[in-house]
Coordinates of C-alpha atoms in Angstrom, one line a residue:
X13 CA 0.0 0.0 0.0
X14 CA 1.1 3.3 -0.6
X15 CA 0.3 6.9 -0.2
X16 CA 1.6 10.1 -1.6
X17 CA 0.1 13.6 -1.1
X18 CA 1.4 17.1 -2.8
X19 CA 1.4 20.5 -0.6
X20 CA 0.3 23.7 -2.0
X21 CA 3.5 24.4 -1.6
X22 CA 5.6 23.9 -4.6
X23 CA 7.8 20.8 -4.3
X24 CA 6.4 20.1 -1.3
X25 CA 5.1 16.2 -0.4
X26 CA 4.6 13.2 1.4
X27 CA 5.1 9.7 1.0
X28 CA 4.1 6.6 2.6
X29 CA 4.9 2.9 2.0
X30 CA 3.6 -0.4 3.7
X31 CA 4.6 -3.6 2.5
X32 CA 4.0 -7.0 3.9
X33 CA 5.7 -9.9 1.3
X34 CA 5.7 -13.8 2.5
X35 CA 8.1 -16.1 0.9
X36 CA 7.4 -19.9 1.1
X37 CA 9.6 -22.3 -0.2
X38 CA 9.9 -26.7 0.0
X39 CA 12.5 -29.2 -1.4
X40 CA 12.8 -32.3 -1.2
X41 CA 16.2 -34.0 -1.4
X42 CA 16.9 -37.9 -1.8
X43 CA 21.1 -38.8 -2.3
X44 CA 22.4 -42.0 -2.7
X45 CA 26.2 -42.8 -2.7
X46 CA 27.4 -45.9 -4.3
X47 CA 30.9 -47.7 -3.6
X48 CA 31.7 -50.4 -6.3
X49 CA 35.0 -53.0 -6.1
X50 CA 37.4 -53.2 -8.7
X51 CA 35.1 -56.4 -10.5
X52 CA 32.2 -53.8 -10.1
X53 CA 31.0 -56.2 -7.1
X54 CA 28.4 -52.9 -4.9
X55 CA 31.0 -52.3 -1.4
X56 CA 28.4 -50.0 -0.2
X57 CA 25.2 -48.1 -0.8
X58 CA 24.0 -45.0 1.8
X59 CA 20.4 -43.3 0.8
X60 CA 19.3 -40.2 3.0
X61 CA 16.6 -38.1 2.1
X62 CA 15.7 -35.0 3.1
X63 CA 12.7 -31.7 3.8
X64 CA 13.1 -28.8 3.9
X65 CA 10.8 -26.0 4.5
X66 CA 11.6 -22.7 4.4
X67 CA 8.8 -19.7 5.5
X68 CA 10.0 -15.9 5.5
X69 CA 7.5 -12.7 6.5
X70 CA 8.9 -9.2 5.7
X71 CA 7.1 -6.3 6.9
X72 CA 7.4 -2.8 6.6
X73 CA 6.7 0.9 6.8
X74 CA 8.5 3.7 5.3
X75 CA 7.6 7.4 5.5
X76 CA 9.2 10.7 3.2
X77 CA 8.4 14.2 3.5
X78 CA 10.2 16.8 1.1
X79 CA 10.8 20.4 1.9
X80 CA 11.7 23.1 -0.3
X81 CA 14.1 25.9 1.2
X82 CA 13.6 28.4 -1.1
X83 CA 14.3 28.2 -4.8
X84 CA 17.9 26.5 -4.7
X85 CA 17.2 24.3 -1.1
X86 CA 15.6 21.2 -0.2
X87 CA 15.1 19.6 3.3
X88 CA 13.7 15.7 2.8
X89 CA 13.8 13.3 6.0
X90 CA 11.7 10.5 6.9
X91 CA 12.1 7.3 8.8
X92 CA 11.4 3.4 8.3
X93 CA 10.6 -0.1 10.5
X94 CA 11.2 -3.3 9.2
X95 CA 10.1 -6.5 11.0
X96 CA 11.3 -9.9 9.4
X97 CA 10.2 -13.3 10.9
X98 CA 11.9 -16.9 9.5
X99 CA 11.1 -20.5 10.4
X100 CA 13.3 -22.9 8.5
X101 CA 12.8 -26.6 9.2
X102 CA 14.8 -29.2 7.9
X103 CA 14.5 -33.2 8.7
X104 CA 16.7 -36.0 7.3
X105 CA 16.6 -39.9 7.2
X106 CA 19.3 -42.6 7.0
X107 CA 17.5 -45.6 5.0
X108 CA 19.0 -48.6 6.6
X109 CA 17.4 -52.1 5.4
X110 CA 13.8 -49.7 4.2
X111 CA 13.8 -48.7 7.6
X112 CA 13.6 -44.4 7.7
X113 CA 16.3 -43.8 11.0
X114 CA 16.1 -40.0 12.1
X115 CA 19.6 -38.4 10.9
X116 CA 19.7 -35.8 14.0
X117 CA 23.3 -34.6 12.9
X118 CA 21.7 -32.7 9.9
X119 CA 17.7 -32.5 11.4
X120 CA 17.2 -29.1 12.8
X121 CA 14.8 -26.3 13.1
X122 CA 16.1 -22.4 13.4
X123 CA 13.4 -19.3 14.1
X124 CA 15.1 -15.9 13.2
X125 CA 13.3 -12.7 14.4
X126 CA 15.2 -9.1 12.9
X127 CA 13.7 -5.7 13.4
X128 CA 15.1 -2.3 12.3
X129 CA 14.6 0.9 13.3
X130 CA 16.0 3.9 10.8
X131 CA 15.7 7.7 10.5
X132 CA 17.3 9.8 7.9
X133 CA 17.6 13.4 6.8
X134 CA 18.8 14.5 3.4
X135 CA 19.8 18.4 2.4
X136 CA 20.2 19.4 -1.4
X137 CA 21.6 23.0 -2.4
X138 CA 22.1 24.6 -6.1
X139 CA 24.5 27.2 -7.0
X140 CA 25.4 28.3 -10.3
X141 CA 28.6 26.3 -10.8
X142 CA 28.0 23.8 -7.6
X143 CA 25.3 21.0 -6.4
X144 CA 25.8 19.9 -2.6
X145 CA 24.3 16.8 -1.5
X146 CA 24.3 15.6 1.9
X147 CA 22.7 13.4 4.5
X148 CA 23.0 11.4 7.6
X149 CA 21.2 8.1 8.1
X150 CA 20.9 6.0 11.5
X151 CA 20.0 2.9 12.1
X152 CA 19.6 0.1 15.0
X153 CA 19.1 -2.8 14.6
X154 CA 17.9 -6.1 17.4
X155 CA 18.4 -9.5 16.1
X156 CA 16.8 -12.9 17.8
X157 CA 17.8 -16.3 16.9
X158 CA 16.5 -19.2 18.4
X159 CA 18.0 -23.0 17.6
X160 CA 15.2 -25.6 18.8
X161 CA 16.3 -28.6 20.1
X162 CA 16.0 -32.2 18.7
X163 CA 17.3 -35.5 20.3
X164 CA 20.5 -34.9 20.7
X165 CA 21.1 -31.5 21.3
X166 CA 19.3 -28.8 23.8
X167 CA 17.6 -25.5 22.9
X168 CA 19.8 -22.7 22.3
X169 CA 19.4 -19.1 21.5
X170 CA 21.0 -15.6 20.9
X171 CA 20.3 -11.7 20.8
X172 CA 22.5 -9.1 19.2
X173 CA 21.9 -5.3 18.9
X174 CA 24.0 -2.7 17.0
X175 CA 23.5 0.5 15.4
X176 CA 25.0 3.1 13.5
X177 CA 25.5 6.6 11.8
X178 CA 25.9 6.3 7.8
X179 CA 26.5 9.7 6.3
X180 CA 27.1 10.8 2.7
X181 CA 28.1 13.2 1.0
X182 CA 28.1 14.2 -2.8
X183 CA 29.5 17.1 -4.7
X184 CA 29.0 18.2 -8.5
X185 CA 31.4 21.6 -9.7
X186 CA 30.9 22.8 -12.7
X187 CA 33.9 24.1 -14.5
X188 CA 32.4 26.3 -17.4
X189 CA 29.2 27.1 -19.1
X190 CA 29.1 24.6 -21.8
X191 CA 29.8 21.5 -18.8
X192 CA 32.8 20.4 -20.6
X193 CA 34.7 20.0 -17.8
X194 CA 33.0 18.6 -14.4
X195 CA 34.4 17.1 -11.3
X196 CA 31.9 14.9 -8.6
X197 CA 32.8 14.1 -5.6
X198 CA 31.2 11.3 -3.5
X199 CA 31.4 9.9 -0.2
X200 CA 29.5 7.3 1.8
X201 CA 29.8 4.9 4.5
X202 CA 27.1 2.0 4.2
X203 CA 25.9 -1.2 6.1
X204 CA 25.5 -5.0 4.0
X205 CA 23.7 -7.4 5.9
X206 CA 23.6 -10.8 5.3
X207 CA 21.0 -12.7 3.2
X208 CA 18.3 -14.2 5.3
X209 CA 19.2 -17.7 4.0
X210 CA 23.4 -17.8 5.3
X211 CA 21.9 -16.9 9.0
X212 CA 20.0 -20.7 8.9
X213 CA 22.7 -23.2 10.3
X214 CA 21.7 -25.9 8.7
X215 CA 23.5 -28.8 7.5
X216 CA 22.8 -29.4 3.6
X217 CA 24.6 -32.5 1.8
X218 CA 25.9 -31.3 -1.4
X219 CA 27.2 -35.1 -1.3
X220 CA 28.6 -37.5 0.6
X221 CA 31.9 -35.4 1.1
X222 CA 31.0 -31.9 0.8
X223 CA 28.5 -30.0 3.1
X224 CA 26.8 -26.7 3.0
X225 CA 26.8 -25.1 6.4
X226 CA 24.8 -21.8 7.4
X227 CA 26.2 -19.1 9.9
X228 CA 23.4 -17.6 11.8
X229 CA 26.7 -15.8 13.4
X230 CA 27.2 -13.9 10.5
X231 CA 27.8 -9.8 11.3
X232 CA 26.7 -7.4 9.0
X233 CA 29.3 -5.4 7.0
X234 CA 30.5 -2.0 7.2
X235 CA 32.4 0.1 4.5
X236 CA 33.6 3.4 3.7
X237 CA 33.9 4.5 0.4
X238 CA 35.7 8.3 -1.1
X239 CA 35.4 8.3 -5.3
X240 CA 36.5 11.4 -6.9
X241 CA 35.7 11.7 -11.0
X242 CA 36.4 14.2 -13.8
X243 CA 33.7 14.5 -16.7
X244 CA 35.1 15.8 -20.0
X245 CA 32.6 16.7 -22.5
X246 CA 29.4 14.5 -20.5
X247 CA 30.9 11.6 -22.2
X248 CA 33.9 10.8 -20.8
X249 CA 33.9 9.7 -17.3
X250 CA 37.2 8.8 -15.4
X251 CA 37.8 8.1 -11.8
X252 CA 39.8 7.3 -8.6
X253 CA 38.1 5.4 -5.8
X254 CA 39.4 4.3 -2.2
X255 CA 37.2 1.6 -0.5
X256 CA 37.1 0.0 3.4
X257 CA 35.1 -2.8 4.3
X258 CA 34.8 -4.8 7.4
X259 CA 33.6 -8.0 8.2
X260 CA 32.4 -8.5 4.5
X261 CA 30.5 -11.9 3.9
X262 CA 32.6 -14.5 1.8
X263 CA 31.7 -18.4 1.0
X264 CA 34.6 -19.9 2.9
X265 CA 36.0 -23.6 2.4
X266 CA 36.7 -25.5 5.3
X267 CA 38.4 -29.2 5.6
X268 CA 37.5 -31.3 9.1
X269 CA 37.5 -34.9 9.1
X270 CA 38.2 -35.2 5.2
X271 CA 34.7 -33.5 4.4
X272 CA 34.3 -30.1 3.2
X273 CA 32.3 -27.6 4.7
X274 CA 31.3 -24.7 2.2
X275 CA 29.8 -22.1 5.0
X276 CA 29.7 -18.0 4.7
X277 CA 31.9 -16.3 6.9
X278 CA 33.3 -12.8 8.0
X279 CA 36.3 -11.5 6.3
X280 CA 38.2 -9.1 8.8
X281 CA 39.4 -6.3 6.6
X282 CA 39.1 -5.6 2.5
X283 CA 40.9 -2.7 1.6
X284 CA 40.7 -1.2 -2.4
X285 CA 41.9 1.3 -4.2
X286 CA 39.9 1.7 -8.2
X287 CA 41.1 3.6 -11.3
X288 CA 38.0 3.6 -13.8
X289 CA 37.1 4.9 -17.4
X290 CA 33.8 5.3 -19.0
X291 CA 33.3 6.3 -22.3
X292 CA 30.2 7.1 -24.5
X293 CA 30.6 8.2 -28.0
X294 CA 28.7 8.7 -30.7
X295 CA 31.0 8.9 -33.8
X296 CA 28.7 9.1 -36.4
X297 CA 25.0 9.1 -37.5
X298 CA 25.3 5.2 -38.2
X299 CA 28.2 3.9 -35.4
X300 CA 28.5 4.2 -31.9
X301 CA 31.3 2.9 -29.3
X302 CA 31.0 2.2 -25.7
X303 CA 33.7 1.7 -23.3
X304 CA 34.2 0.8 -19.8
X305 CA 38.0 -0.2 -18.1
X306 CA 38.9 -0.4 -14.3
X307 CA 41.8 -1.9 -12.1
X308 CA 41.1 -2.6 -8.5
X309 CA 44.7 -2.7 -6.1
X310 CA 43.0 -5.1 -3.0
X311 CA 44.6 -6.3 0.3
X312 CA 42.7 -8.5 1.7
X313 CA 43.4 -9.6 5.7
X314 CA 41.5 -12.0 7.8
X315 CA 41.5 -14.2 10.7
X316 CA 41.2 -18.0 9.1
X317 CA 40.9 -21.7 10.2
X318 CA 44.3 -22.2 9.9
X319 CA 45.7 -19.0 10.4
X320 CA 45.6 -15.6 9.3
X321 CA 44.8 -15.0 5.5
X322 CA 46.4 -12.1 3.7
X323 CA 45.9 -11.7 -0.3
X324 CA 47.1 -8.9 -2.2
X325 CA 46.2 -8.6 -6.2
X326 CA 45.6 -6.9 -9.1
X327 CA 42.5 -7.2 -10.7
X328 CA 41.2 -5.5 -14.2
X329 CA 38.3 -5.6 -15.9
X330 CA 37.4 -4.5 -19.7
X331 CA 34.2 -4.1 -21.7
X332 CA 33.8 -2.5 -24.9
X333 CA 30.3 -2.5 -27.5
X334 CA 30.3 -1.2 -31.2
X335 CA 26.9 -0.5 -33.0
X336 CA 26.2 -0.1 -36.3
X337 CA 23.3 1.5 -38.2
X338 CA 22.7 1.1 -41.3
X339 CA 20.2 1.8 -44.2
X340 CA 16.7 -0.2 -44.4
X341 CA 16.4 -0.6 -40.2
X342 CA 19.4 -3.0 -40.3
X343 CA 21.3 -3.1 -36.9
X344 CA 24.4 -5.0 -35.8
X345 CA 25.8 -5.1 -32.4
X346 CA 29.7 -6.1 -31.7
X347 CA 30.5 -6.4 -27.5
X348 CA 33.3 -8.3 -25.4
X349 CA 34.3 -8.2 -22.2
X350 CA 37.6 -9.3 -20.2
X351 CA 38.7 -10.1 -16.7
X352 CA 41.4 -10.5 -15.5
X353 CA 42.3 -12.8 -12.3
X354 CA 40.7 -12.2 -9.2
X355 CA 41.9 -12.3 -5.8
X356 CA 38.3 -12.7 -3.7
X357 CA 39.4 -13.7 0.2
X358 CA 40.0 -17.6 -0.2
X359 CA 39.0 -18.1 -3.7
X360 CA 41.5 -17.2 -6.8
X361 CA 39.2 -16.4 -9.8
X362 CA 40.5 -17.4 -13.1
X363 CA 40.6 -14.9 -15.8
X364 CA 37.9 -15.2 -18.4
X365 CA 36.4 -12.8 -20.9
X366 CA 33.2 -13.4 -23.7
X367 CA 32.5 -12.0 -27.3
X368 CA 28.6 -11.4 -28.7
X369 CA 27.4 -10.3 -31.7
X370 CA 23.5 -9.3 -32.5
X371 CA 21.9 -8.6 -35.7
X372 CA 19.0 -7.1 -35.4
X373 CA 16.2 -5.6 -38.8
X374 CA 12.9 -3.7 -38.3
X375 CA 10.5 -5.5 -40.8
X376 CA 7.7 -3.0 -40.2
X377 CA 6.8 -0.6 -37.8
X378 CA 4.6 -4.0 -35.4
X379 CA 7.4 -6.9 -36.2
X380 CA 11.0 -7.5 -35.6
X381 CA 13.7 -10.2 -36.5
X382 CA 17.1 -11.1 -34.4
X383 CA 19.6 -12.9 -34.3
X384 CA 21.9 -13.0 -31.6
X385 CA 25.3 -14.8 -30.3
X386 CA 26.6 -15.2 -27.0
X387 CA 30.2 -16.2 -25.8
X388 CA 31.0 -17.1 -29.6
X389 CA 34.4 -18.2 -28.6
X390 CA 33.0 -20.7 -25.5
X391 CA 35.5 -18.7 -22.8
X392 CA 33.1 -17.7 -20.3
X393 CA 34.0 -19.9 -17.9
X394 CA 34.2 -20.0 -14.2
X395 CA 37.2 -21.9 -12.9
X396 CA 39.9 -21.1 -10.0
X397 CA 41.7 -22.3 -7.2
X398 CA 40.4 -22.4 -3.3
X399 CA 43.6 -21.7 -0.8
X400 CA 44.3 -21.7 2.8
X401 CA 43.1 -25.2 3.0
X402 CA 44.4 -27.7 5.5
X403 CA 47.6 -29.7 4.1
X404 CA 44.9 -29.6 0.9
X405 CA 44.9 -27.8 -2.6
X406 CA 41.9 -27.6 -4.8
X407 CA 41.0 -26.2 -8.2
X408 CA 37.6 -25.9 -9.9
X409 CA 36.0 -25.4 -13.1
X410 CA 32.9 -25.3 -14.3
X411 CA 31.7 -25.5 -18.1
X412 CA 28.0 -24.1 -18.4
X413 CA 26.1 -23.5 -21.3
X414 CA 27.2 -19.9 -22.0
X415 CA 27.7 -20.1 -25.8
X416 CA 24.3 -19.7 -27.2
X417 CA 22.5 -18.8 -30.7
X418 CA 19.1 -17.1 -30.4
X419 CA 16.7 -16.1 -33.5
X420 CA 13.5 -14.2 -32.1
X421 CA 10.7 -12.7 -34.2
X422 CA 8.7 -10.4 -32.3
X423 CA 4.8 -8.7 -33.8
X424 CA 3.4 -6.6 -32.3
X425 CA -1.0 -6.5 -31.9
X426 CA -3.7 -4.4 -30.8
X427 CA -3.6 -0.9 -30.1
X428 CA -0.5 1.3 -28.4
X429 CA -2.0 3.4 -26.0
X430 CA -0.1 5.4 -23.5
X431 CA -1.4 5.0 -19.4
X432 CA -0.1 7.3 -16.4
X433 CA 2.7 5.2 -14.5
X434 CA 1.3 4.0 -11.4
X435 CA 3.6 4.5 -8.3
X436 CA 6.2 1.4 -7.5
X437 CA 6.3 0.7 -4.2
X438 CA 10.1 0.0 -3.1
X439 CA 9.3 0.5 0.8
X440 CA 11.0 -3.2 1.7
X441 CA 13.6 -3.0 -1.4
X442 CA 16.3 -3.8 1.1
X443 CA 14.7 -6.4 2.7
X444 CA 13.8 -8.3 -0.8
X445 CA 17.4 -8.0 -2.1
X446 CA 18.7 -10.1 0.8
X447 CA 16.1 -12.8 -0.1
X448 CA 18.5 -15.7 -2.3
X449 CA 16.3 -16.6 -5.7

């Protein structure tokens, strides 16, 4: 639901939004793990099957008033509640001669209560060559977890509560007239909670060897980041960026008793410095070029299973698009993209890069015809190393379907009319984004 009223004064109004979403999810999971000898004579056979239910209630309310100061100056401040209730329930069996024995090592059933409480206040201000920007957001937030007991293990429970002041800052100064030269300034510190789903501690066979394990220890994360830009001609963007994060979230890979435990954990410190360029140019009526490069310097520090972790890399990133236009609606579309190795906490991302091509002709002014190419040269592909393992090293790679040739027609029927946009409530956007598809 959602409200919005406008003042007789000019620029002046007030917004309200109330949102109550409910996520319900099941699976069902049967695994069965075969051991053959050497004259394929069956050594062993395990079967466990699994439940698991998963129910998730966000509610919220968000409220926005805006304020004109006189003709350059406005005052907006407002406030927000969210209130998020999860029930996850998860029961596995051993099979043993068709008889269904409880597995209580990986049966288990987690309630997790969150609320937060936030209040902001936001002040703009135009001059003729300078647009100011800044606010000051807090937040606190009270956290309930509460493990149920089963068989073999008692109730137990947990409360945390934290706050925090998250203020920003943003600066536009215009050089001359004719904005050909511009330099922004921004500045922000921010708070990245988990997702709803890492906080459940359950147990979840990937197979017989390899476990995923949630961590409703999890702290949310806290960064800081200063970027300062020059705009040449409203085309050309480049930039230097310093970043600090704390306790960001990271799978982490974890060997105990020859199993491996795949389970999200905090990574003490990520420092990062960014170099960037963005380009937009139009060359001519019929061909246009897009560009985007960057190159991240990160030191990475943490506190590990088997000691501290410290990675330091180099990581670089490029993407660049050409499109033509020619005559009789014919369009043709040329992108790539490259990167480089990256160092990500424990994980050692390979490089990898992909080439697409799209050919595109407007047949009338209702129907279409395209035909498009992904990864035409099959090296999108995620593959890497996992370190600080115990007395263990371990690569991946995985070979998805990322090479593709699509042919669409498209027709369009019935009448174009055009209707007033209705309003888009976004009063639980935070909330939804930390909800795993």
């Amino acid at each position: 639901m959602n409200l919005r009223h406008k003042f007789k004064k000019k620029g002046s109004n007030f917004g309200l939004d109330i949102d109550h979403i409910i996520y319900e999810t099941g699976n069902n999971q049967n695994f069965e793990d075969v051991t053959y000898g050497d004259q394929q004579n069956l050594l062993a056979q395990d079967l466990l099957i699994g439940t698991l239910n998963s129910k998730l209630q966000i509610s919220s309310a968000k409220a926005d008033y805006t304020n004109p100061l006189g003709a350059s100056t406005i005052l907006s401040f407002g406030g927000k509640g969210s209130f998020t209730k999860t029930d996850n329930s998860a029961e596995y069996f051993s099979i043993v001669a068709m008889d269904s024995i409880p597995d209580y090592g990986k049966t288990n059933q987690f309630l997790y209560d969150e609320n937060i409480i936030a209040a902001y206040v936001n002040l703009n201000k135009e001059y003729k060559k300078l647009s100011l920007q800044a606010g000051l957001r807090y937040e606190r937030t009270i956290s309930n977890g509460h493990q149920l007991g089963i068989a073999t293990k008692p109730d137990s429970t947990f409360k945390r509560k934290y706050d925090g002041l998250f203020p920003t800052f943003f600066a536009l100064y215009k050089i001359d007239s004719l904005l050909k030269h511009q330099i922004r300034l921004n500045y922000g510190r921010r708070i990245d909670r988990p997702y709803f789903q890492d906080l459940n501690p359950f147990i979840t066979p990937l197979n017989k060897y390899t476990f995923y394990v949630g961590n409703p220890l999890l702290l949310p994360s806290f960064s800081k980041k200063v970027e300062l830009s020059y705009i040449l001609n409203g085309n050309t963007t480049a930039t230097i960026g310093y970043s600090h994060s704390k306790d960001q979230v990271n799978e982490t890979i974890e060997i105990e008793n020859e199993i491996y435990y795949s389970r999200p954990g905090n990574i003490g410190s990520t420092k990062l410095i960014n170099f960037s360029v963005d380009g937009n140019y139009d060359i001519s009526d019929w061909f246009r070029f897009q560009f985007f490069g960057s190159m991240d310097f990160v030191n990475i520090r943490s506190n590990f299973y088997d000691g501290p972790l410290e990675h330091k890399g180099i990581n670089g990133y490029l993407q660049a698009l050409f499109s033509f236009e020619f005559g009789n609606n014919w369009n043709i579309q040329l992108d790539g993209n490259y990167r480089s190795k990256v160092t990500n906490a424990q994980f050692l991302y390979s490089s990898k890069g992909a080439l697409n091509i799209g050919v595109s002709k407007k047949l009338s002014e209702r129907s279409f015809l395209s035909l498009t190419g992904s990864d035409l040269l099959y090296t999108n592909i995620n593959q890497g190393e996992i370190r600080n393992l115990d007395q263990s090293e371990a690569r991946y790679k995985n070979l998805g379907d990322t090479r593709r040739v699509l042919l669409t027609f498209r027709l369009n029927l019935g009448k174009e009319f055009n209707s007033k946009p209705r309003h888009q409530s976004n009063g639980a956007e935070d909330e939804i984004n930390r909800v795993k598809n």
